XYZ file of C-alpha atoms in Angstrom:
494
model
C 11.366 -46.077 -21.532
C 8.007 -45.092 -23.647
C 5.193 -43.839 -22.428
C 2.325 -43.970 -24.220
C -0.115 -41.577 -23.042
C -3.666 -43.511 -23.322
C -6.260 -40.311 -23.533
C -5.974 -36.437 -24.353
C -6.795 -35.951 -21.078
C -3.519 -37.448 -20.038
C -1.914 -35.013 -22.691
C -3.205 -32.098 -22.041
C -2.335 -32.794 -18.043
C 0.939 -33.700 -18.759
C 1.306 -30.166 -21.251
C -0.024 -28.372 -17.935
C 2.834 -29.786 -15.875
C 5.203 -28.900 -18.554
C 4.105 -25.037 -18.294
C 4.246 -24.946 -14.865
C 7.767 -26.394 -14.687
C 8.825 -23.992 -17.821
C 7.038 -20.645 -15.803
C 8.387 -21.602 -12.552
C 12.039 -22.057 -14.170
C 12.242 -18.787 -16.157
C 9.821 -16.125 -14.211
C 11.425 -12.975 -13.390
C 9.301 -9.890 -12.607
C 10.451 -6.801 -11.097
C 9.200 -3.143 -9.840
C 10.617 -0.066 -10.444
C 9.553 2.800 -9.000
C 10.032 6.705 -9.511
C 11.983 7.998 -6.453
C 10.114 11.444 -6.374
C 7.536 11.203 -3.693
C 6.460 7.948 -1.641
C 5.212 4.829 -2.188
C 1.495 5.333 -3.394
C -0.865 2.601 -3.157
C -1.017 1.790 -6.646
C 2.650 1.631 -6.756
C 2.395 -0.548 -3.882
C -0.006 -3.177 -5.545
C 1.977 -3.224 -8.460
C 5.033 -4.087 -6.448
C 2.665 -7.022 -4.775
C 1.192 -8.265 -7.891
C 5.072 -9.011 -9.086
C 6.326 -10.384 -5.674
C 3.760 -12.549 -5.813
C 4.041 -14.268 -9.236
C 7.256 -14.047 -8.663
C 6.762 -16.040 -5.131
C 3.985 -18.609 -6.800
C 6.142 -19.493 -9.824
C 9.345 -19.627 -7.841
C 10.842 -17.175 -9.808
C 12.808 -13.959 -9.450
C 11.637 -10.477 -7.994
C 13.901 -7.818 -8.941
C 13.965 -4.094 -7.441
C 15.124 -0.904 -9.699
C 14.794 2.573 -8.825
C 14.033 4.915 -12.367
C 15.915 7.590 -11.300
C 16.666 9.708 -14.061
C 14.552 12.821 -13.398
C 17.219 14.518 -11.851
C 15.183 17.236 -10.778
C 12.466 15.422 -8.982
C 14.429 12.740 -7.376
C 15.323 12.581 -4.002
C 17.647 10.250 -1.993
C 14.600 10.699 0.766
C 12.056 9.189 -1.810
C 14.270 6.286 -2.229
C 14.261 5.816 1.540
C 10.813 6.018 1.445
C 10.199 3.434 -0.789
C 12.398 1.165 0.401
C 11.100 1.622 3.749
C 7.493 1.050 2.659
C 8.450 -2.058 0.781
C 10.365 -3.402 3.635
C 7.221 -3.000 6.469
C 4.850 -4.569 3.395
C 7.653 -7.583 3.174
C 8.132 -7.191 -0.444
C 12.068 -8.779 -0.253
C 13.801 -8.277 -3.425
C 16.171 -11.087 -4.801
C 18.411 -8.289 -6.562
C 19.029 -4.931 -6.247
C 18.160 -2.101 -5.742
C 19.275 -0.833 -9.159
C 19.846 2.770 -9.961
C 19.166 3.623 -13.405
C 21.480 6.652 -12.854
C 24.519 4.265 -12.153
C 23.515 2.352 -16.168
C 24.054 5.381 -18.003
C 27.011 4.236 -20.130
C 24.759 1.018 -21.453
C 22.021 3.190 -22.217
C 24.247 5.507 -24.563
C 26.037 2.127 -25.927
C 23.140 0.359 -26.934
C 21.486 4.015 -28.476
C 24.305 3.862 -30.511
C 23.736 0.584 -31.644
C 20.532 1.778 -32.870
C 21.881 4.884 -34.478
C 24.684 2.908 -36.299
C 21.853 0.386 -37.893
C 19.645 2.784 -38.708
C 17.114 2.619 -36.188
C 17.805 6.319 -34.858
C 19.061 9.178 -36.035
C 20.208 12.926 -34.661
C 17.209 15.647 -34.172
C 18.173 19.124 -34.178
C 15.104 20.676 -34.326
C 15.072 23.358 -31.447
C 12.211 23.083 -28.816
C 10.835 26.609 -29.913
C 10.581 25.234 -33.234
C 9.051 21.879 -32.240
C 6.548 24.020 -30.345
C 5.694 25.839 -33.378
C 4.769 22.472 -35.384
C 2.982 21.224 -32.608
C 0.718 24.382 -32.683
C 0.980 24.485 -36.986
C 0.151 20.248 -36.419
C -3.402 21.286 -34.823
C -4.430 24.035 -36.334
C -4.547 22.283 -39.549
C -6.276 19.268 -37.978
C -3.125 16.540 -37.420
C -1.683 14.645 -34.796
C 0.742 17.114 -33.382
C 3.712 14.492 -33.478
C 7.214 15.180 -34.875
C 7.092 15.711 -38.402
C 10.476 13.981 -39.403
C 12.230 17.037 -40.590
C 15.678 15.424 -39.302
C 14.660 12.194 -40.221
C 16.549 11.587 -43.208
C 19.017 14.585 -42.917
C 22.697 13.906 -44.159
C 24.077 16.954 -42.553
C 25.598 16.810 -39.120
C 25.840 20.490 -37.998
C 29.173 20.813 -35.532
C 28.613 21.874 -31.691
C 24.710 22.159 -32.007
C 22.932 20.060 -29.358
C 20.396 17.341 -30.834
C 18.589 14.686 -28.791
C 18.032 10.681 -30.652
C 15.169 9.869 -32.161
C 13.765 6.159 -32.739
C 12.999 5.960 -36.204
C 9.561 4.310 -35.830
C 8.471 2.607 -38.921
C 5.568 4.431 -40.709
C 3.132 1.719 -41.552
C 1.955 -1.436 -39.949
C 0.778 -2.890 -36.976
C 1.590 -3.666 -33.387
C -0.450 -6.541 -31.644
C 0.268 -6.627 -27.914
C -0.603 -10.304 -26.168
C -1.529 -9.276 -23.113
C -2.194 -11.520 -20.441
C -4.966 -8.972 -18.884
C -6.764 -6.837 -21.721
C -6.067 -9.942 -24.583
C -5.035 -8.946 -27.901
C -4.783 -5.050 -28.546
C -3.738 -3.809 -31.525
C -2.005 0.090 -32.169
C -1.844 1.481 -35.504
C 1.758 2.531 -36.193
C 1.172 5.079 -37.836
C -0.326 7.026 -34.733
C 3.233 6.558 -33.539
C 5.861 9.330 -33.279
C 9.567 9.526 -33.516
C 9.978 9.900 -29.453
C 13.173 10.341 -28.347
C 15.547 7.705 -26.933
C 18.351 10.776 -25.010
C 18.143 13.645 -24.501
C 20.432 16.324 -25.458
C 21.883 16.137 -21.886
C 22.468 12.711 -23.196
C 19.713 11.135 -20.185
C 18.137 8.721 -21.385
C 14.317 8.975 -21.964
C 11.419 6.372 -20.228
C 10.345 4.284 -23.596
C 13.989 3.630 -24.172
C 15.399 2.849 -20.904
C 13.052 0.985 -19.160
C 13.452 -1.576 -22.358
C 17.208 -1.955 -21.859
C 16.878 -2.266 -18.186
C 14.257 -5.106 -18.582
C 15.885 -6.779 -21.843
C 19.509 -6.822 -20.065
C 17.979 -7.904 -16.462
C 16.177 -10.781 -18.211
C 12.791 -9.758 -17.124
C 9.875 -12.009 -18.414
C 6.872 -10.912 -17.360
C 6.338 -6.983 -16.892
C 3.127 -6.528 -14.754
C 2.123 -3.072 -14.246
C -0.605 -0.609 -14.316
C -2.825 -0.074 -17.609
C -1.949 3.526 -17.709
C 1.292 1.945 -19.331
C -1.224 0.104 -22.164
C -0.150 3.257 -24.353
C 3.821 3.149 -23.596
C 3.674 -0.970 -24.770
C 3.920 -0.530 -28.823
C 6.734 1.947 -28.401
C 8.813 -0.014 -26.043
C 7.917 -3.423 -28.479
C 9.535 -1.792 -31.722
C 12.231 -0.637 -29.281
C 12.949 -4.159 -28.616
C 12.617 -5.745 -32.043
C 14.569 -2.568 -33.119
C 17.823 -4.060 -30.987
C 17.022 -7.636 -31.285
C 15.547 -8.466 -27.787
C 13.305 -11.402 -26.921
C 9.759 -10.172 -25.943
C 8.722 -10.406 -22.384
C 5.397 -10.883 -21.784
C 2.660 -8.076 -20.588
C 0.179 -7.461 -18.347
C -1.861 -4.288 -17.979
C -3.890 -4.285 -14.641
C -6.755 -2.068 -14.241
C -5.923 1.351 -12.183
C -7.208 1.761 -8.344
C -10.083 4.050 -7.972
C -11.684 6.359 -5.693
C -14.877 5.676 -4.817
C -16.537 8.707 -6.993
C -14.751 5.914 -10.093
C -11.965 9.278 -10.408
C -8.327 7.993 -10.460
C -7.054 7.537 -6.347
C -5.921 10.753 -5.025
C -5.311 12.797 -1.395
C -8.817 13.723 -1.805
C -9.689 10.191 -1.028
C -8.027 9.909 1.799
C -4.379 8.630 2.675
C -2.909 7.443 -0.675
C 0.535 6.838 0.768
C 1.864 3.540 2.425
C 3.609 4.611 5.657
C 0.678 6.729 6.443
C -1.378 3.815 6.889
C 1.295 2.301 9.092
C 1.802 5.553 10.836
C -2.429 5.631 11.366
C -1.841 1.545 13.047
C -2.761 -0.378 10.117
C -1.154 -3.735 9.874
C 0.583 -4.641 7.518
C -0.807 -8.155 6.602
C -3.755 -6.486 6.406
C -3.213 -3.685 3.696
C -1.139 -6.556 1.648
C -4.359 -8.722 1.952
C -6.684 -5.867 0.904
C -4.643 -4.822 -2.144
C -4.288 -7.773 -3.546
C -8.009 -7.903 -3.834
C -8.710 -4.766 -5.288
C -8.059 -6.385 -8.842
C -7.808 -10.089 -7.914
C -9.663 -12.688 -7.003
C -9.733 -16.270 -5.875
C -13.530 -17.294 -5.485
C -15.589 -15.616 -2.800
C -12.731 -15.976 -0.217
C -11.635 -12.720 1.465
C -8.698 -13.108 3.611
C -5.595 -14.607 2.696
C -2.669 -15.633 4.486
C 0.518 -14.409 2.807
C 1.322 -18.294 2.424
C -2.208 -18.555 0.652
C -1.318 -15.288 -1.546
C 1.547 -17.430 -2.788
C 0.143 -20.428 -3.256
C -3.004 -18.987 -4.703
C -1.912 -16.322 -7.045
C -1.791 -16.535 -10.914
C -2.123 -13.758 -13.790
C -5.341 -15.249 -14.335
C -6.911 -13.835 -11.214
C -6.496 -10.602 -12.394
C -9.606 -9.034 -13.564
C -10.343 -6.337 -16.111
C -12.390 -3.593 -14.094
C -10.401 -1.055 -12.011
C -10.403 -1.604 -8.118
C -12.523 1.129 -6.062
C -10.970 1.497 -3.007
C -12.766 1.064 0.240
C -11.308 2.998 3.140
C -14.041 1.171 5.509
C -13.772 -2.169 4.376
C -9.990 -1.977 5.173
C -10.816 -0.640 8.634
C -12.872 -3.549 8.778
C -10.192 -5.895 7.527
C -7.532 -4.489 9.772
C -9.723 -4.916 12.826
C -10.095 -8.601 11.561
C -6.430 -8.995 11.521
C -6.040 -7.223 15.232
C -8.451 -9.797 16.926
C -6.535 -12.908 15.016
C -3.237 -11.671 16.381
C -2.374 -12.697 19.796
C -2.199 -10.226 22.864
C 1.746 -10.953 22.876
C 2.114 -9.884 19.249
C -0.131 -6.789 19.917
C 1.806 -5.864 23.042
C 4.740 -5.462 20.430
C 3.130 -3.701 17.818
C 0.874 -1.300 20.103
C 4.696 -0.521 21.738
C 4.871 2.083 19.200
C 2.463 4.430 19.169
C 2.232 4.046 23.023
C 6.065 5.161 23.572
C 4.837 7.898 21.003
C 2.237 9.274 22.964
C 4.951 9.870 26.066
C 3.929 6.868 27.834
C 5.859 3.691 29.030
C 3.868 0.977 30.714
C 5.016 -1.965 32.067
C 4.786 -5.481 29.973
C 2.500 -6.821 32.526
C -0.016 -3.739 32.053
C 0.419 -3.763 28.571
C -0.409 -6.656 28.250
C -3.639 -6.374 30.848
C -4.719 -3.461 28.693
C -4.231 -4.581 25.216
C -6.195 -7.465 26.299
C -9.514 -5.670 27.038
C -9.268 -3.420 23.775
C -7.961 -6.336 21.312
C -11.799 -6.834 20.207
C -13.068 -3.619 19.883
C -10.153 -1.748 18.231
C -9.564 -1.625 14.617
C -6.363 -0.372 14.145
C -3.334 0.026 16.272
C -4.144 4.164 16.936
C -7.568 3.512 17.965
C -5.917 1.017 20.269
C -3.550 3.459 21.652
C -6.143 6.465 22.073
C -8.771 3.227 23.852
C -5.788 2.674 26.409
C -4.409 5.961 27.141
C -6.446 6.364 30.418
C -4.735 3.488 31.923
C -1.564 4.432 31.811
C -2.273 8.773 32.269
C -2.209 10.169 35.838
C -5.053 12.443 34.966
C -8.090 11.994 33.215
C -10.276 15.014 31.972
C -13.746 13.596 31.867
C -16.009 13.876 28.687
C -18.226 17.170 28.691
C -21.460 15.038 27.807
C -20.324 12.393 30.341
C -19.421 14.010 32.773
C -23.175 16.023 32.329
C -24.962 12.998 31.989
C -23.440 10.685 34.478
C -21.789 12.503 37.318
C -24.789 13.927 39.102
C -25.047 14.708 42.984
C -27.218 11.647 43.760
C -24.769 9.123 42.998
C -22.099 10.678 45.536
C -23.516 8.373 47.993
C -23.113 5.436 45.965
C -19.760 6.409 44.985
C -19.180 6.664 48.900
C -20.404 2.927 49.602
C -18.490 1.834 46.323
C -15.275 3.041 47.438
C -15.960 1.696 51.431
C -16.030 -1.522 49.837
C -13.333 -1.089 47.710
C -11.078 -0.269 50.435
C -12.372 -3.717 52.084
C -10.919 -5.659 48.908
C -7.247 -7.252 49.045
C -7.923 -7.925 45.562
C -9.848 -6.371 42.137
C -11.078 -9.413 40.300
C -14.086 -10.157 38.695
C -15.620 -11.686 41.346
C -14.533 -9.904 44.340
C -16.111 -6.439 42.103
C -19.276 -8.174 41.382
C -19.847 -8.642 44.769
C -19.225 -4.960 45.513
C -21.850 -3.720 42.811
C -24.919 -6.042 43.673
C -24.009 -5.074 47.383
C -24.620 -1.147 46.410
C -27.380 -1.431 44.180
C -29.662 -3.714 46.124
C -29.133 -1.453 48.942
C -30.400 1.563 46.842
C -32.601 -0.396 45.013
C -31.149 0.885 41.458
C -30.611 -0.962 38.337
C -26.846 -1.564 37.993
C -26.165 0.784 35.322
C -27.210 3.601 37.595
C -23.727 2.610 38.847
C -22.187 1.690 36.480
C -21.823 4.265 34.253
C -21.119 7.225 36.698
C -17.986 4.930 37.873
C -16.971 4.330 34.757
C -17.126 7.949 33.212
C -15.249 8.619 36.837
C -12.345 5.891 35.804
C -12.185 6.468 32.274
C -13.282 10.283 31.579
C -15.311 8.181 29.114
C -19.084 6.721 28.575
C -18.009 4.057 26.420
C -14.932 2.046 27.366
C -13.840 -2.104 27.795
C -16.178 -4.193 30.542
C -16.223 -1.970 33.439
C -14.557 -4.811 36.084
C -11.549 -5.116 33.509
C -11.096 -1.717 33.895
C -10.387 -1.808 37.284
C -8.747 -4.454 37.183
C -6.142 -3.134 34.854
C -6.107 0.115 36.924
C -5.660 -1.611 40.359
C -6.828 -0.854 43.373
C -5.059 2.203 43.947
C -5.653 3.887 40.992
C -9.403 2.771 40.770
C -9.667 4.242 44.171
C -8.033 7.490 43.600
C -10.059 8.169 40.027
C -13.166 7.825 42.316
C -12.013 10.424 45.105
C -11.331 12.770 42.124
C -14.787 12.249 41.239
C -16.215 13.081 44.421
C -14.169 16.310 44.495
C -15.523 17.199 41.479
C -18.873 16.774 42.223
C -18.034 18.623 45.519
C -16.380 21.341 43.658
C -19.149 21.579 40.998
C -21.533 21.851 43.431
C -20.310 24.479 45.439
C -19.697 26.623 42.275
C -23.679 26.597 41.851
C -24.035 27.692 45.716
C-alpha cells in the first residue's frame, strides 16, 4: 500500500516520528566516574542528565568506573559512588565496568594505531620534556611536544618510552554539539598527547574513546570542562575507524559568587545531603534544573523527568546553585509525602540520635512537625523532646517565660489536668479558657510558659498537639519539673 502524503506538514510529522523511533532504538549514554573521592554534585547531574535521556528515549544507561589512577583510587570511592547513585535511583542497565579490568584492549587497539601509523614510540625523558616546555615559552610558543621522536627510525633496546598519537598538523576539527552548536579547534593547537604510558596505563583521551567506541555509546553528555578534551578524542576515533557518537557539553554548576562549586559553598558531596535529611526526589528534582528547563514549571515527578526530558532543554549558561531554594524544595517534598512514608524515613536519624519510639508516637510526632520541617534533621532535632526523659529549657525561654507569677497558673493547669481521662483537643481547650478567665489573662500568658515548660522551647508544633503526643503523664511530669525549677530558682535569689 501507498501513501501519499497530501501536505509538508504531513512530511515533516511523519520525519519527526521517524527520529523518535530511530533515537529511542539506538540511544545509549553512560557515566563514568573517577573513583578518588565521592560523588560531587556535578558528577551527580551528569549521571542524571544521561539516566534520563537514556530513560525518555528508551535507551541504554551504562555505568563505568575510570579507574586507572592507581594512586588516587580507592575501592571506598567506588563504594561511595555506587552508594550515592543507588539512594539518587540512577539504576544502571550494565555494569559497573572497571577500566582497570580492559587493559589488554587498550594496549591491542594502541597497537593498531602504532602499526598504521597513527602512533609512534616517545623516548624523550621527562627532564628533557621539562626543559622544552620551559625553552617552548621562553621563546614565545605553545609549550607542546615538539615531535623530536616523531619520525625517528631508531628503536633504542630496554629504554622506557610512552605512545604518542600522531595528531595531524594542519586542518580543522568541527565538533556538532548538541549544547554549544558548531565549535571549531584549530589542529594545529593540538599536541602529540600520549595514548600509554610507559607503565603501559593507558592515558584519559585514549581510553575513554575505546571504552565508549567498543560499549556502543551514542550520545556522550557531560560537563563543558570536557569541550577541550572533544577534538583529541574525535581524531582518536577517526584515527581507528570508529563511528562518531554524538556530544553534548553542559554548562558547569556554580557557586553563587559565579566561582566553580566548591566546599566553600557548602556541602558539595551527595551523601552529605542525605546524611543532613535531604530527600532524595528532591535533590534529583533540583539538579535537573540547574541547567534544564521545561517552561516555568518547577517540580517534577521522576515520571515527568522522563517523560519531559530532551537535549534540547539544556541551556547554555552555567547553573548557580542555591543552597536555600533546595531547602525550600526539600521542605516541599516533606509536606507532599505522607506521615507513613515520613515515619520511615525520619526512622533514621531518630535511631541515630539514641532514641527508639514507638510507631504509634512516631507517627503522632511526625505528624505535628511534617509542615514546618524542611528536611529530615530539622525533623529529628523538632521531635527530640518527645521522645527525651529530660528537657533542658532554653536560656532566653526559660528567662522570658518561666517567671514566679505564673506558678499559680501552672498549679490550676495541672489540677485540671489531673481531672482529664483524656488529652485531646477539646478536653485541653477547656482546661486553658478555664485558667485564663479565672485570672483574667490573655491565653498566651499561658501558653507560652507551658510550652517552654513541655518543650524547653519558645517555638514548637500547636501547643495541644504537644500534649497530646506527650500524654498525660509526661505532660504532667514536664510541668512539676517546672514548678521545681521555679521553686529552686527562687530560693537561690533568697
Amino acid at each position: 500500500m501507498v501513501r501519499v502524503l497530501k501536505n509538508n506538514r504531513q512530511v515533516q510529522g511523519l520525519k519527526g516520528l521517524m527520529r523518535q523511533k530511530e533515537e529511542t532504538m539506538h540511544v545509549v549514554t553512560r557515566f563514568a566516574p573517577s573513583p578518588t573521592g565521592y560523588l560531587h554534585i556535578g558528577g551527580a547531574r551528569t549521571a542524571l542528565f544521561n539516566w534520563l535521556y537514556a530513560r525518555h528515549t528508551g535507551g541504554k544507561f551504562i555505568l563505568r568506573i575510570e579507574d586507572t589512577d592507581r594512586q588516587r583510587s580507592t575501592d571506598a570511592s567506588i563504594e561511595i559512588i555506587l552508594e550515592a547513585m543507588k539512594w539518587l535511583g540512577l539504576d544502571w542497565d550494565e555494569g559497573p565496568y572497571f577500566q582497570t579490568e580492559r587493559m589488554a584492549i587498550y594496549r591491542e587497539t594502541a597497537q593498531k594505531l602504532l602499526d598504521t601509523g597513527w602512533a609512534y614510540r616517545c623516548y624523550c625523558t621527562p627532564e628533557e620534556l621539562e626543559e622544552k616546555r620551559k625553552k617552548a615559552l621562553r621563546e614565545g610558543r605553545k609549550p607542546k611536544y615538539d615531535g623530536t621522536c616523531r619520525y625517528r627510525t631508531d628503536f633504542p633496546k630496554d629504554k622506557p618510552y610512552v605512545l604518542r598519537f600522531k595528531c595531524p598538523q594542519e586542518g580543522t576539527v568541527v565538533v556538532e554539539d548538541l549544547v554549544k552548536g558548531t565549535v571549531k579547534f584549530d589542529v594545529a593547537e593540538l599536541d602529540d598527547l600520549i595514548i600509554i604510558r610507559s607503565d603501559g596505563g593507558p592515558t584519559y583521551n585514549f581510553a575513554v574513546v575505546v571504552d565508549d567506541a567498543t560499549m556502543g555509546i551514542t550520545h556522550v553528555i557531560r560537563g563543558d570542562d570536557h569541550l577541550n578534551n572533544t577534538p583529541r578524542q574525535i581524531l582518536i576515533y577517526k584515527a581507528l575507524g570508529y563511528p562518531l557518537p554524538k556530544f553534548a557539553h553542559v554548562p558547569m554548576i556554580l557557586g553563587q559568587d559565579h566561582k566553580r562549586l566548591s566546599k566553600r559553598h557548602g556541602s558539595v558531596s551527595v551523601l552529605a545531603y542525605r546524611d543532613e535529611g535531604y530527600l532524595p526526589q528532591a535533590l534529583t528534582n533540583y539538579l535537573v534544573r540547574l541547567g534544564w528547563s521545561h517552561g516555568d514549571q518547577e517540580i517534577f515527578s521522576t515520571q515527568e523527568l522522563i517523560k519531559l526530558f530532551t537535549l534540547k532543554g539544556i541551556g547554555k549558561s552555567a547553573g548557580i546553585f542555591n543552597p536555600e531554594k533546595l531547602l525550600w524544595l526539600n521542605g516541599r517534598y516533606i509536606r507532599s509525602l505522607s506521615v507513613e512514608t515520613l515515619v520511615k524515613e525520619v526512622r533514621p536519624f531518630i535511631e541515630a540520635d539514641g532514641l527508639n519510639p514507638s510507631k504509634e508516637k512516631l507517627f503522632m510526632a511526625v505528624r505535628t512537625l511534617k509542615e514546618r520541617s524542611r528536611t529530615l534533621k530539622e525533623m529529628t532535632e523538632g521531635m527530640r523532646f518527645y521522645f527525651t526523659d529530660r528537657i533542658d529549657y532554653d536560656p532566653k525561654a526559660a528567662k522570658k517565660f518561666l517567671r514566679p507569677e505564673v506558678v499559680p497558673l501552672f498549679s490550676q493547669i495541672l489540677t485540671c489536668l489531673n481531672s482529664l481521662d483524656v488529652l485531646d483537643k477539646s478536653n485541653l481547650e477547656g482546661c486553658f479558657r478555664k485558667v485564663t478567665e479565672e485570672n483574667q489573662v490573655k491565653l498566651g500568658k499561658v501558653a507560652q510558659p507551658v510550652r517552654v515548660a513541655l518543650t524547653g522551647r519558645a517555638v514548637s508544633p500547636g501547643l495541644f498537639e504537644v500534649m497530646e503526643v506527650l500524654g498525660k503523664e509526661k505532660t504532667i511530669s514536664r510541668l512539676r519539673d517546672a514548678l521545681a525549677y521555679l521553686t529552686t530558682k527562687e530560693t537561690a535569689k533568697s
